[in-house]
Coordinates of C-alpha atoms and ligand atoms in Angstrom, one line a residue:
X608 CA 0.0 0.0 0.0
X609 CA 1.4 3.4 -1.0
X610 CA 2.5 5.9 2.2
X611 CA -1.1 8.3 0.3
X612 CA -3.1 5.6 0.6
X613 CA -2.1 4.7 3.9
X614 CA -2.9 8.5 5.2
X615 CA -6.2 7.8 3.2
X616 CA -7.4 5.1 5.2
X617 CA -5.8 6.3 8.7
X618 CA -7.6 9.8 7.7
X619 CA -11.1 7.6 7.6
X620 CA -11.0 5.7 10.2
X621 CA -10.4 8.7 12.3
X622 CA -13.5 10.4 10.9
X623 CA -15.6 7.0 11.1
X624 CA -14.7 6.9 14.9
X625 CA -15.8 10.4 15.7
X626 CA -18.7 9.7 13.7
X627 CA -19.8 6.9 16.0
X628 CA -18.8 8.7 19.2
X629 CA -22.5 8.8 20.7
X630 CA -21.9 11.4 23.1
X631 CA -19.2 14.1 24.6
X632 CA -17.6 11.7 27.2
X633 CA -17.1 8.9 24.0
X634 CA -15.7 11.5 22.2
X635 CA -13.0 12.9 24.7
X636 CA -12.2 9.4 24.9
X637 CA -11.2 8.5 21.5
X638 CA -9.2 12.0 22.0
X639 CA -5.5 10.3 22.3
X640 CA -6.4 7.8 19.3
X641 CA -7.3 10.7 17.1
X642 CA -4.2 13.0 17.7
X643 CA -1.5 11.1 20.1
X644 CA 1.8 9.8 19.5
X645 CA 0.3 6.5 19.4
X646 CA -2.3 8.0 17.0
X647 CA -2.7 5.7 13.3
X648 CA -1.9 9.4 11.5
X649 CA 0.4 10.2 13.7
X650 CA 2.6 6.9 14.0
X651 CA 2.7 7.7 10.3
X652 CA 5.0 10.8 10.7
X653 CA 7.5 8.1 11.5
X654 CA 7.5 6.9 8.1
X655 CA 8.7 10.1 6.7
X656 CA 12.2 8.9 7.3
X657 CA 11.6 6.1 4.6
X658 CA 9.9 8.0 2.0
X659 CA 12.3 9.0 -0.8
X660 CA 13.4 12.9 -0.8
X661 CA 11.4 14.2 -3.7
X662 CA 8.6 13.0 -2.6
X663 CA 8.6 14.3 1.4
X664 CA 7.2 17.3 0.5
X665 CA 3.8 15.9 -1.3
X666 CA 3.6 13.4 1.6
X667 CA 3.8 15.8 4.3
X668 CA 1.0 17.8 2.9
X669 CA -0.9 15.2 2.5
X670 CA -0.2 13.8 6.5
X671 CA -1.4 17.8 7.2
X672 CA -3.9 17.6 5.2
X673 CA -5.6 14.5 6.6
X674 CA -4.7 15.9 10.4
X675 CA -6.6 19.2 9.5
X676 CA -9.4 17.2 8.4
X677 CA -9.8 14.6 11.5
X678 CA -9.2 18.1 13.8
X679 CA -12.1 19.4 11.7
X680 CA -14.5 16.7 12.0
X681 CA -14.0 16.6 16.0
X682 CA -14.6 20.2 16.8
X683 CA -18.1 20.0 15.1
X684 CA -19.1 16.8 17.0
X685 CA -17.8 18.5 20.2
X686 CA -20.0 21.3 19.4
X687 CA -22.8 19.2 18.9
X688 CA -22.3 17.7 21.7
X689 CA -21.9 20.6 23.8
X690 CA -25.0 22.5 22.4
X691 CA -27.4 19.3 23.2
X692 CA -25.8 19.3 26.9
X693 CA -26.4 22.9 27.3
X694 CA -29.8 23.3 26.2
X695 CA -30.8 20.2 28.5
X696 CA -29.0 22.1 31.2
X697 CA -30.7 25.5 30.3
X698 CA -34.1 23.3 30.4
X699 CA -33.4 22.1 34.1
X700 CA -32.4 25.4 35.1
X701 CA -35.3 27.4 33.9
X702 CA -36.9 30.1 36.0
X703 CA -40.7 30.5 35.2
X704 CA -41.0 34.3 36.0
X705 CA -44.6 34.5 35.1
X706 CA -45.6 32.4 37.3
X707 CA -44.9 34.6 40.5
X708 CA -45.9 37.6 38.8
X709 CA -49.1 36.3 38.3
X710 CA -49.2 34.8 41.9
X711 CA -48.9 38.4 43.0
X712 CA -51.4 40.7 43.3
X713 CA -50.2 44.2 41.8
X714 CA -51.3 47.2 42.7
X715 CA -52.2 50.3 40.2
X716 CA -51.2 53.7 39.9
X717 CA -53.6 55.9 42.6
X718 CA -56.4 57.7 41.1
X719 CA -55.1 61.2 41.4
X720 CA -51.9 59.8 39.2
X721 CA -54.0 57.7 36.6
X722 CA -56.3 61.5 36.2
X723 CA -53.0 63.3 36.2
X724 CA -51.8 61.2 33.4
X725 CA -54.7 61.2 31.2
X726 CA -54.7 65.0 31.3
X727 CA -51.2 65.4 30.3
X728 CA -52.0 63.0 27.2
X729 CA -55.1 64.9 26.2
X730 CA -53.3 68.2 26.2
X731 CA -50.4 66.3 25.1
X732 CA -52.6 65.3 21.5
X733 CA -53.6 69.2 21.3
X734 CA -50.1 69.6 20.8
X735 CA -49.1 70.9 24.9
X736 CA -45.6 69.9 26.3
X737 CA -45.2 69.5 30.0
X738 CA -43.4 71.3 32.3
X739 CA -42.6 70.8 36.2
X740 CA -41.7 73.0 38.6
X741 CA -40.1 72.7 42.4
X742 CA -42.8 72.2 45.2
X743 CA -41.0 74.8 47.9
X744 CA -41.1 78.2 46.0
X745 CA -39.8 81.5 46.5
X746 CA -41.8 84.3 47.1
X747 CA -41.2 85.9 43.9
X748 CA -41.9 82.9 41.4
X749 CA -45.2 82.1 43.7
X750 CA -46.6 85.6 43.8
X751 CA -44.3 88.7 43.0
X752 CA -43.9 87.3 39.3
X753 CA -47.1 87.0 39.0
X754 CA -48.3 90.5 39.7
X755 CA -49.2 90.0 43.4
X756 CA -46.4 92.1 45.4
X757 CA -46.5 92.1 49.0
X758 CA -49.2 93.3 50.9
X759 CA -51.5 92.5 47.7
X760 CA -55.4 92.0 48.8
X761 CA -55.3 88.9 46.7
X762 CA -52.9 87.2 48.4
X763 CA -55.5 86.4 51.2
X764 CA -56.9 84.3 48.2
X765 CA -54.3 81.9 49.3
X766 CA -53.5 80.1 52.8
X767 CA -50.0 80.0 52.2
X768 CA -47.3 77.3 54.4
X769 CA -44.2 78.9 55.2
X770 CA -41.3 76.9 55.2
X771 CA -38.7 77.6 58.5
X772 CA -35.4 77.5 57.2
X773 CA -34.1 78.8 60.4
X774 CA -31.2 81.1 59.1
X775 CA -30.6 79.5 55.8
X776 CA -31.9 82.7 54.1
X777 CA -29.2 82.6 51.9
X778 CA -31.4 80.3 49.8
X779 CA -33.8 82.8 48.6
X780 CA -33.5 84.6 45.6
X781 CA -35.8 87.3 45.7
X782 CA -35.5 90.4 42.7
X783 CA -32.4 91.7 43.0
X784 CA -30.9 88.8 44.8
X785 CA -32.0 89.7 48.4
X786 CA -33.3 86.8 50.8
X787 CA -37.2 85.7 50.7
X788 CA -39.3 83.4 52.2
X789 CA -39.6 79.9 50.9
X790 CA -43.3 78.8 51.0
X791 CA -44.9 75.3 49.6
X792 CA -46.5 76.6 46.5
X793 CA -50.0 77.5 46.7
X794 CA -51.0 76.6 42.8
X795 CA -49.1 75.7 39.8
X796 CA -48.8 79.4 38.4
X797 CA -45.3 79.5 39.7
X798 CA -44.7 77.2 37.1
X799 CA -45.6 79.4 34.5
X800 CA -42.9 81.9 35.0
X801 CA -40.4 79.6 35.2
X802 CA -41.0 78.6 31.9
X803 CA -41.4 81.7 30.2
X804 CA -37.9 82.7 31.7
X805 CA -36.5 79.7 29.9
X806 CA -38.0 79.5 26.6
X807 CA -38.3 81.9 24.3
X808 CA -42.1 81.9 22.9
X809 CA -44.4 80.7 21.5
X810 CA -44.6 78.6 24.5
X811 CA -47.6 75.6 24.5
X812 CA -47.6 74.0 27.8
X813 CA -49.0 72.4 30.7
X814 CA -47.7 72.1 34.2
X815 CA -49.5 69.7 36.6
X816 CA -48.2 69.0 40.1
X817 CA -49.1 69.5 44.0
X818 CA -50.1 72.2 45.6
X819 CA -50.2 73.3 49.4
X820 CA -52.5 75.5 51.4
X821 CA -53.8 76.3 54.9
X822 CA -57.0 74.3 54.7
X823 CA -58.6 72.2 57.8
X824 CA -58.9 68.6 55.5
X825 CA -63.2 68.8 55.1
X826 CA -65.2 67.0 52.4
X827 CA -63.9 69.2 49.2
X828 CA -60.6 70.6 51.1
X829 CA -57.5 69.0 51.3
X830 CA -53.9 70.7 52.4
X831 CA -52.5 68.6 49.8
X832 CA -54.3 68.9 46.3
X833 CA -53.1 69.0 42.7
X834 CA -53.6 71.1 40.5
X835 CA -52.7 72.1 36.5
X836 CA -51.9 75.3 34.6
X837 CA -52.1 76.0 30.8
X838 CA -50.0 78.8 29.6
X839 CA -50.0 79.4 25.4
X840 CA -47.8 82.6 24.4
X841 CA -47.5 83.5 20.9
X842 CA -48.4 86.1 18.6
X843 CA -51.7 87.5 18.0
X844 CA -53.2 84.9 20.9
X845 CA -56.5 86.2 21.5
X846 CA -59.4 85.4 24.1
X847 CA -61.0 83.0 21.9
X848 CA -58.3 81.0 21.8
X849 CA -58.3 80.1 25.0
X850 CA -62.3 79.6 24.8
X851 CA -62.0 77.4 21.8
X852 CA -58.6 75.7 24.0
X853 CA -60.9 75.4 27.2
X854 CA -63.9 74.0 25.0
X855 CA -61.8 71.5 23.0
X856 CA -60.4 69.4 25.9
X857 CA -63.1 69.7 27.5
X858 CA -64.7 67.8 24.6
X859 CA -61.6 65.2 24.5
X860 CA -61.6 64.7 27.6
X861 CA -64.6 64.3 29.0
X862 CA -66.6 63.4 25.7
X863 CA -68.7 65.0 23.2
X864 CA -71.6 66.2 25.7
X865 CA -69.6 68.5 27.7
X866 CA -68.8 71.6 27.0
X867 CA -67.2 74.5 28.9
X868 CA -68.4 78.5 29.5
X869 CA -66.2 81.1 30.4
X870 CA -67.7 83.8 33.6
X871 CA -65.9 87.0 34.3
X872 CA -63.2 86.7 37.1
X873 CA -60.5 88.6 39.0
X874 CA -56.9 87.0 38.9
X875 CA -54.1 89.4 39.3
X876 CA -52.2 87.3 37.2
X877 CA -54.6 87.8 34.0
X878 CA -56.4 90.6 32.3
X879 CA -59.4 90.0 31.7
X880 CA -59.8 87.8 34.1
X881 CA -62.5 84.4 33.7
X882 CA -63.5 81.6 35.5
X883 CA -64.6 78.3 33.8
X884 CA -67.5 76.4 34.0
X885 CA -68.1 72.9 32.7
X886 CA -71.1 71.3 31.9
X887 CA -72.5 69.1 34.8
X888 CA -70.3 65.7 34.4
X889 CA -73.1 63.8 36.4
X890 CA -76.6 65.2 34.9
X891 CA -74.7 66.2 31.4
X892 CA -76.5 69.6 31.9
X893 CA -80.1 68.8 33.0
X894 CA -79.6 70.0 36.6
X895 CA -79.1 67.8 39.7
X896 CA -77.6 67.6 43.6
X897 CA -74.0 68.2 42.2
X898 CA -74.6 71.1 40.0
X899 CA -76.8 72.8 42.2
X900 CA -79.8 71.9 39.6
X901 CA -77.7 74.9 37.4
X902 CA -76.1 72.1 34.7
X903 CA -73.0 73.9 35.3
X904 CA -70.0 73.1 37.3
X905 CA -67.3 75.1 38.1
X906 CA -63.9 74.1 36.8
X907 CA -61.0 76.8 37.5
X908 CA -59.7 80.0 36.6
X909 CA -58.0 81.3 33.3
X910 CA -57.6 84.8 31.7
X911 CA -55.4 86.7 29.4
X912 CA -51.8 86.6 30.6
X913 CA -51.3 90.2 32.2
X914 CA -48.6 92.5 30.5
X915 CA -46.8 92.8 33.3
X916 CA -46.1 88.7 33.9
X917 CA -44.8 88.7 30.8
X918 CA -42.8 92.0 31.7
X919 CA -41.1 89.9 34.8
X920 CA -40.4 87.2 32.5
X921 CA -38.4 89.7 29.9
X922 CA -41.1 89.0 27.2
X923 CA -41.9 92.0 25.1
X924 CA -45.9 92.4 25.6
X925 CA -46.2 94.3 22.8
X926 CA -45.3 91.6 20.3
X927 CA -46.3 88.0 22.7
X928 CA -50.0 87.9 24.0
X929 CA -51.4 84.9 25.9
X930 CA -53.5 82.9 27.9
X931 CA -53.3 80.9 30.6
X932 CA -55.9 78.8 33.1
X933 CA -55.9 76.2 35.9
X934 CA -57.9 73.9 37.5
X935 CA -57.6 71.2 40.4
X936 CA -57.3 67.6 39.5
X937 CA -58.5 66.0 42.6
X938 CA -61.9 68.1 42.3
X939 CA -61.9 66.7 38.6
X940 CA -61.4 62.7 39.7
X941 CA -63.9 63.2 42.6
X942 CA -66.8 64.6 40.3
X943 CA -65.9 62.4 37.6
X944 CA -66.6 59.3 40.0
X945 CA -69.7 60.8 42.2
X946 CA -67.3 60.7 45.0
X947 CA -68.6 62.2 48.0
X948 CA -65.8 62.9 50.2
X949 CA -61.7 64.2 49.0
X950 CA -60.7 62.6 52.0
X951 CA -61.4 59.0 50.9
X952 CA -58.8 59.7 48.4
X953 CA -56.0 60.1 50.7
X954 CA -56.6 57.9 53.7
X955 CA -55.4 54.9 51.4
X956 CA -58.5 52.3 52.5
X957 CA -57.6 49.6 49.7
X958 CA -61.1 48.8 49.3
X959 CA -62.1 52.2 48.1
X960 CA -58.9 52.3 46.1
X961 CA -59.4 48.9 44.1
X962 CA -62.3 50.8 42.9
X963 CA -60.5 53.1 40.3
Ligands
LIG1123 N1 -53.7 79.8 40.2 C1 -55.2 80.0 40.3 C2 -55.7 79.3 41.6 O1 -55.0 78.5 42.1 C3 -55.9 79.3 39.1 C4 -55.6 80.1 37.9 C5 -56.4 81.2 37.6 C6 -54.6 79.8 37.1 C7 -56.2 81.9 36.4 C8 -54.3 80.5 35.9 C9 -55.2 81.6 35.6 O2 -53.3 80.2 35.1 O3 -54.9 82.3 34.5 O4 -56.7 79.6 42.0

């Protein structure tokens, strides 16, 4: 038999082994047979002494040859062998994740929140972005900026928290830099002058958040509430804007039957001034309990945005008009469910809760 066709038939038995090698332990046995010393291809190295010169070269290409192939055929068994162990071992050591989160009971965002959010997407489809603001204001960003200077009659409107900061004055930043007081805001207008000192207009946003004031906690009061403010500032914004505004989301929101009405108000922080009425969520207008038998109920407060807000926000009142309104969110959730108390909200009874 020729030195070739002995490399032949050493390089096929190899292959026929790993071939029946029926799984990885087999197969690591047959390891020193395939590539040892002892090895049929590699006992035939040793006959390279006998094989005439001119032909060493073709042999030892061929004995190369025949190794790269056997080395070939075992890594792919290995790997087949390897896969099939570790997908039974990924099988064994399965987690079934579902199972416990199924087993749980999960809870759901709280009513307030789940309002909050479906506002903000409403205004968010009229084309609003949203805006937040810090819950301990200044003096200035809660009242000042917005045309109520000290000793204004308006500010009795709101029971305003003072925060004691001892003598950490140093964190106020009145006008002029001078210390204030740092108060828990009162409603989300504060909001509305922090934005318009950031952006340059037009300016289409909403600001929902909480709000604090000096309220004993009674069926429609709470010192903790929520509120959110609209503020549009563009050119040429006019009062119907902000009645067509008012009437459209009222209409997205709440559905084609209610709409909204606009009743002269006093807000220092708009000229003219309005207050907003929607149409009775409960009776749809035909006059019951809720509404007072008027069809009408009383949503918030919106107006013009006066010259001078926009003055203390460096915005040129002369080209930039706009409008502005807001409106508590509790008092929407609680009339959009009938519910009879604001307190239930907040004393976290999960029976009343699970309900929403
Ligand atoms: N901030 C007012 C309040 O809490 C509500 C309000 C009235 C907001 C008129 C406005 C507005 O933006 O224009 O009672």
């Amino acid at each position: 038999m020729s030195v070739h066709d002995q490399i032949a038939e050493a390089q096929t038995a190899a292959v026929v082994s790993i071939d029946q090698a029926d799984d990885l332990e087999s197969l690591t046995d047959l390891e020193s047979s395939l590539f040892g010393k002892k090895s049929q291809l590699g006992g035939l190295k040793r006959l390279m002494g006998e094989v005439a010169p001119e032909e060493r070269a073709g042999v030892g290409q061929a004995l190369n040859e025949a190794q790269r192939i056997v080395r070939e055929a075992h890594a792919v068994a290995k790997e087949r062998f390897l896969s099939v162990t570790r997908r039974a071992e990924l099988e064994t050591e399965r987690l079934d994740l579902s199972e416990s989160v199924e087993a749980t009971a999960r809870g759901h965002l709280h009513l307030v929140t789940q309002t909050m959010e479906r506002l903000e997407d409403v205004f968010v489809g009229m084309g609003f972005t949203v805006s937040e603001g810090p819950q301990a204001e200044t003096d200035w960003y809660n009242f000042e900026a917005l045309n109520l200077p000290a000793a204004h009659p308006a500010r009795s409107m709101f029971d305003t928290l003072y925060l004691d900061l001892g003598d950490r004055t140093e964190i106020g930043d009145g006008e002029g830099g001078e210390a204030t007081n740092i108060l828990l805001r009162t409603h989300t207008s504060p909001v509305q002058i922090r934005v318009m000192e950031t952006l340059p207009p037009p300016i289409y946003t909403v600001c929902p958040g909480r709000v604090f004031r000096r309220d004993t906690a009674d069926a429609s009061h709470m010192p903790v509430f929520h509120q959110i403010e609209g503020l549009v500032v563009d050119h040429g914004i006019s009062l119907a804007d902000l009645a067509g505004t008012l009437n459209e989301f009222t209409a997205a929101y709440f559905g084609g039957a209610i709409r909204s009405r606009l009743r002269p108000s006093y807000f220092p922080f708009t000229e003219p001034s309005a207050e907003f009425d929607i149409t009775c969520v409960i009776c749809e207008g035909d006059g019951c309990q809720t509404c007072q038998r008027t069809g009408w109920i009383e949503l918030g407060g919106c107006g013009m945005v006066h010259p001078n807000v926009l003055g203390n926000c460096g915005i040129d009142s002369e080209e930039w008009t706009g409008f502005a309104f807001g409106f508590g969110i509790d008092r929407l959730a609680l009339m959009r469910y009938g519910i009879k108390d604001l307190r239930d909200m907040y004393t976290n009874d999960i029976r009343f809760l699970r309900q929403f």
